[in-house]
PDB file of C-alpha atoms in Angstrom:
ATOM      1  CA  UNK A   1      17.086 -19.618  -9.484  1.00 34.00           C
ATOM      2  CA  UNK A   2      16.118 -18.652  -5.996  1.00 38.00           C
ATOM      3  CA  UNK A   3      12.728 -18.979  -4.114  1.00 41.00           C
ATOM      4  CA  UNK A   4      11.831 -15.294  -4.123  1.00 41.00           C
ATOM      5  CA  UNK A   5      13.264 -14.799  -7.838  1.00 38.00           C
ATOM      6  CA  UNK A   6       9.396 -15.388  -8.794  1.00 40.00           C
ATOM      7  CA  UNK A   7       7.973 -12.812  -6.468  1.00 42.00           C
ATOM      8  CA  UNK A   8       7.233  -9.179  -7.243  1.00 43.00           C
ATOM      9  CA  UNK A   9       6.868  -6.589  -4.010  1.00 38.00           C
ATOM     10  CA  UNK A  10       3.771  -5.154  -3.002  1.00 41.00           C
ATOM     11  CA  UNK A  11       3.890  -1.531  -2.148  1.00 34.00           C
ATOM     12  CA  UNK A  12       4.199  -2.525   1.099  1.00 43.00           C
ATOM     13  CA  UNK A  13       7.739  -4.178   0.823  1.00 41.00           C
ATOM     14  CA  UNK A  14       6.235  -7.783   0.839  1.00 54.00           C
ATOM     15  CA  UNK A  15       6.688 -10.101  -1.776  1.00 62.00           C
ATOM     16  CA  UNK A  16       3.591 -11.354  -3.934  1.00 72.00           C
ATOM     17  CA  UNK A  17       3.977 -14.535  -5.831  1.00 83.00           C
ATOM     18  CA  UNK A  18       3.320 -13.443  -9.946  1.00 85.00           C
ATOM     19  CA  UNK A  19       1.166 -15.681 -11.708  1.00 86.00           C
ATOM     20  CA  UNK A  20       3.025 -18.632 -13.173  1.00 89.00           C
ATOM     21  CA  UNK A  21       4.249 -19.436  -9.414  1.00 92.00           C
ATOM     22  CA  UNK A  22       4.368 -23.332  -8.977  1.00 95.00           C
ATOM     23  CA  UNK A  23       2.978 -24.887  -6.302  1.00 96.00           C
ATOM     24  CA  UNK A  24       6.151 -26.046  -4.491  1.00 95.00           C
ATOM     25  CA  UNK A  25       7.089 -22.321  -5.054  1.00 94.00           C
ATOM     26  CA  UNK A  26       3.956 -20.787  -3.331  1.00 95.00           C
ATOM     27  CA  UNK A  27       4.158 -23.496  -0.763  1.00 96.00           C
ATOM     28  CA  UNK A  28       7.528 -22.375   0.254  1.00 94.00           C
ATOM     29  CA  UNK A  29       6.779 -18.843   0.505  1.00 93.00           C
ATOM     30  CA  UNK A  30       3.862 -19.799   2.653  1.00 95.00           C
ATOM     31  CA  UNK A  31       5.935 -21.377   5.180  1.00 95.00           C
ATOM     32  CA  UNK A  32       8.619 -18.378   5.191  1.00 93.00           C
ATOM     33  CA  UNK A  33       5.338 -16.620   6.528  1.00 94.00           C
ATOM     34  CA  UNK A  34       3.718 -18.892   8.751  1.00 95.00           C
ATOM     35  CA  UNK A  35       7.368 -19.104  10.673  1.00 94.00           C
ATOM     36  CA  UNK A  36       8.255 -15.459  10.258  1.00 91.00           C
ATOM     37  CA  UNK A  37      11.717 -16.614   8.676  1.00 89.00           C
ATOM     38  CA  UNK A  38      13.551 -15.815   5.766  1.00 86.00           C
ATOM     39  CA  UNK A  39      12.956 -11.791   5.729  1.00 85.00           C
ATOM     40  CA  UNK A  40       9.095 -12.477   5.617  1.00 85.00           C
ATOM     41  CA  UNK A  41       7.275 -11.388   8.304  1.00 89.00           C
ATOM     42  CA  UNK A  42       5.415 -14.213  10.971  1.00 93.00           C
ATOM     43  CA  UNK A  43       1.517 -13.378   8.795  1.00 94.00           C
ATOM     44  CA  UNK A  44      -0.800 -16.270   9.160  1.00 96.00           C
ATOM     45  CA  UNK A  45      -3.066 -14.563   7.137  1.00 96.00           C
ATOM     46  CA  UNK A  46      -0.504 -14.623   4.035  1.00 94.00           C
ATOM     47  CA  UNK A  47       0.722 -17.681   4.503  1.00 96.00           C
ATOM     48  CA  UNK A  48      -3.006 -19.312   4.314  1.00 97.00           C
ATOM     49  CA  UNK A  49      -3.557 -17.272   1.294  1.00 96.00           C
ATOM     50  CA  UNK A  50      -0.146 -18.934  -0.027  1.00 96.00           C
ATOM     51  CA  UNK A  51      -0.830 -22.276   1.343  1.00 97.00           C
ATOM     52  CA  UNK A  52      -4.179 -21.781  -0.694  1.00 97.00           C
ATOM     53  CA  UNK A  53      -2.935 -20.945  -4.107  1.00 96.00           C
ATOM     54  CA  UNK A  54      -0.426 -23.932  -3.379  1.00 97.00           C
ATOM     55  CA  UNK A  55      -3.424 -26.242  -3.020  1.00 97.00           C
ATOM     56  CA  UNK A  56      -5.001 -25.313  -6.036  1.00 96.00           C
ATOM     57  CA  UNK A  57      -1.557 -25.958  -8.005  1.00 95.00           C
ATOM     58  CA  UNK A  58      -1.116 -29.592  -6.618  1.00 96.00           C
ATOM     59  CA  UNK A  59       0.518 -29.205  -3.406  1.00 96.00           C
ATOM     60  CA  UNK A  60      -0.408 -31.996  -0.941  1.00 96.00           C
ATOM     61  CA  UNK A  61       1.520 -30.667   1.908  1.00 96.00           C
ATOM     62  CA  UNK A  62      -0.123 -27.157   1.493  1.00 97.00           C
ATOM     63  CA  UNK A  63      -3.147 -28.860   2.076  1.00 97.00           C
ATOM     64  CA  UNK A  64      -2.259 -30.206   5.099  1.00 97.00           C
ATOM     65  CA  UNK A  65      -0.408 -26.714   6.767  1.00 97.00           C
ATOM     66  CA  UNK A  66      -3.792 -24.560   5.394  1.00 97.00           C
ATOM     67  CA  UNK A  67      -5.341 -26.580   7.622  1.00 97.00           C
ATOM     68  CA  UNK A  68      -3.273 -26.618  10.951  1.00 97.00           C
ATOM     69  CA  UNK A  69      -2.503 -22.545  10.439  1.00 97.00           C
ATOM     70  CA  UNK A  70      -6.451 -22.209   9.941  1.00 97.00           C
ATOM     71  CA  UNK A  71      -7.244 -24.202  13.369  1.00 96.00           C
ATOM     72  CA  UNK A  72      -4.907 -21.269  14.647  1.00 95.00           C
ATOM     73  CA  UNK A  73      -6.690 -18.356  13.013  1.00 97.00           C
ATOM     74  CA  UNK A  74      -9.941 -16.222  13.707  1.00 97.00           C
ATOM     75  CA  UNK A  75     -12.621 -17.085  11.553  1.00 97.00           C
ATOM     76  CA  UNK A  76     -12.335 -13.651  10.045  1.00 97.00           C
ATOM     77  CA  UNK A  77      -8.340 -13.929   9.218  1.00 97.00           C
ATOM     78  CA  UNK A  78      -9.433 -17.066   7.460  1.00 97.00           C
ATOM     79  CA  UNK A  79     -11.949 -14.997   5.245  1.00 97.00           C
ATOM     80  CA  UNK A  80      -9.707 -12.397   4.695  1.00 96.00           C
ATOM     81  CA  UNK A  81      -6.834 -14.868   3.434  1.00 96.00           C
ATOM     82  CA  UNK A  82      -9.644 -16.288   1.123  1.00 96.00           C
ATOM     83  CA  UNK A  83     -10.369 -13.056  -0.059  1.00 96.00           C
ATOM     84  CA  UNK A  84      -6.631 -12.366  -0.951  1.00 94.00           C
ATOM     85  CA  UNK A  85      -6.389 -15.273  -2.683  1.00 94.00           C
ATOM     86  CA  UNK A  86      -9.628 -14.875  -4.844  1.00 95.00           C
ATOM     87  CA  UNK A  87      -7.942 -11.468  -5.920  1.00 93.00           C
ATOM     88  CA  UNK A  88      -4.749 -12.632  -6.710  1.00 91.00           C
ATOM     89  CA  UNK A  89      -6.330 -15.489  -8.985  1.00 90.00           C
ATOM     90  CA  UNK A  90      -8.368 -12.621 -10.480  1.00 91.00           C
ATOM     91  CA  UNK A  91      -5.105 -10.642 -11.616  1.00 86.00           C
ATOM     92  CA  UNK A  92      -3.237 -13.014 -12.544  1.00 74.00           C
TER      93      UNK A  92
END
């Protein structure tokens, strides 16, 4: 199975973890965004959302990059990736 074989695609073209995502799995896509490698696009704002939901599923090292990428971010990116996160908890 492949990373992005658990990710559907927003209307946008860019892929959205579905619910049963693992940890290591959302951590991984995280970092695809927070390097801009991989076909995803360089988004801190996903990637904290992604590091997150990682967090919340046991992943130590998403901890630790939510972090770094948030010393990086505006205050308001932060929010907003908090925001996305909150909603994709809620539809999952």
């Amino acid at each position: 199975m492949t990373m992005l074989a658990s990710v559907d695609t927003k209307c946008d073209g860019l892929p959205l973890p579905n619910p049963d995502a693992t940890g290591d799995e959302l951590f991984r896509l995280g970092l695809l965004y927070s390097t801009g490698q991989g076909g995803a696009p360089l988004d801190y704002v996903s990637a904290h959302m992604l590091f997150n939901l990682a967090a919340m599923r046991g992943s130590m090292e998403a901890k630790v990059y939510r972090k770094e990428i948030a010393g990086e971010m505006a205050s308001e990116d932060v929010a907003e990736a908090q925001r996305q996160a909150r909603q994709w908890l809620a539809q999952g």
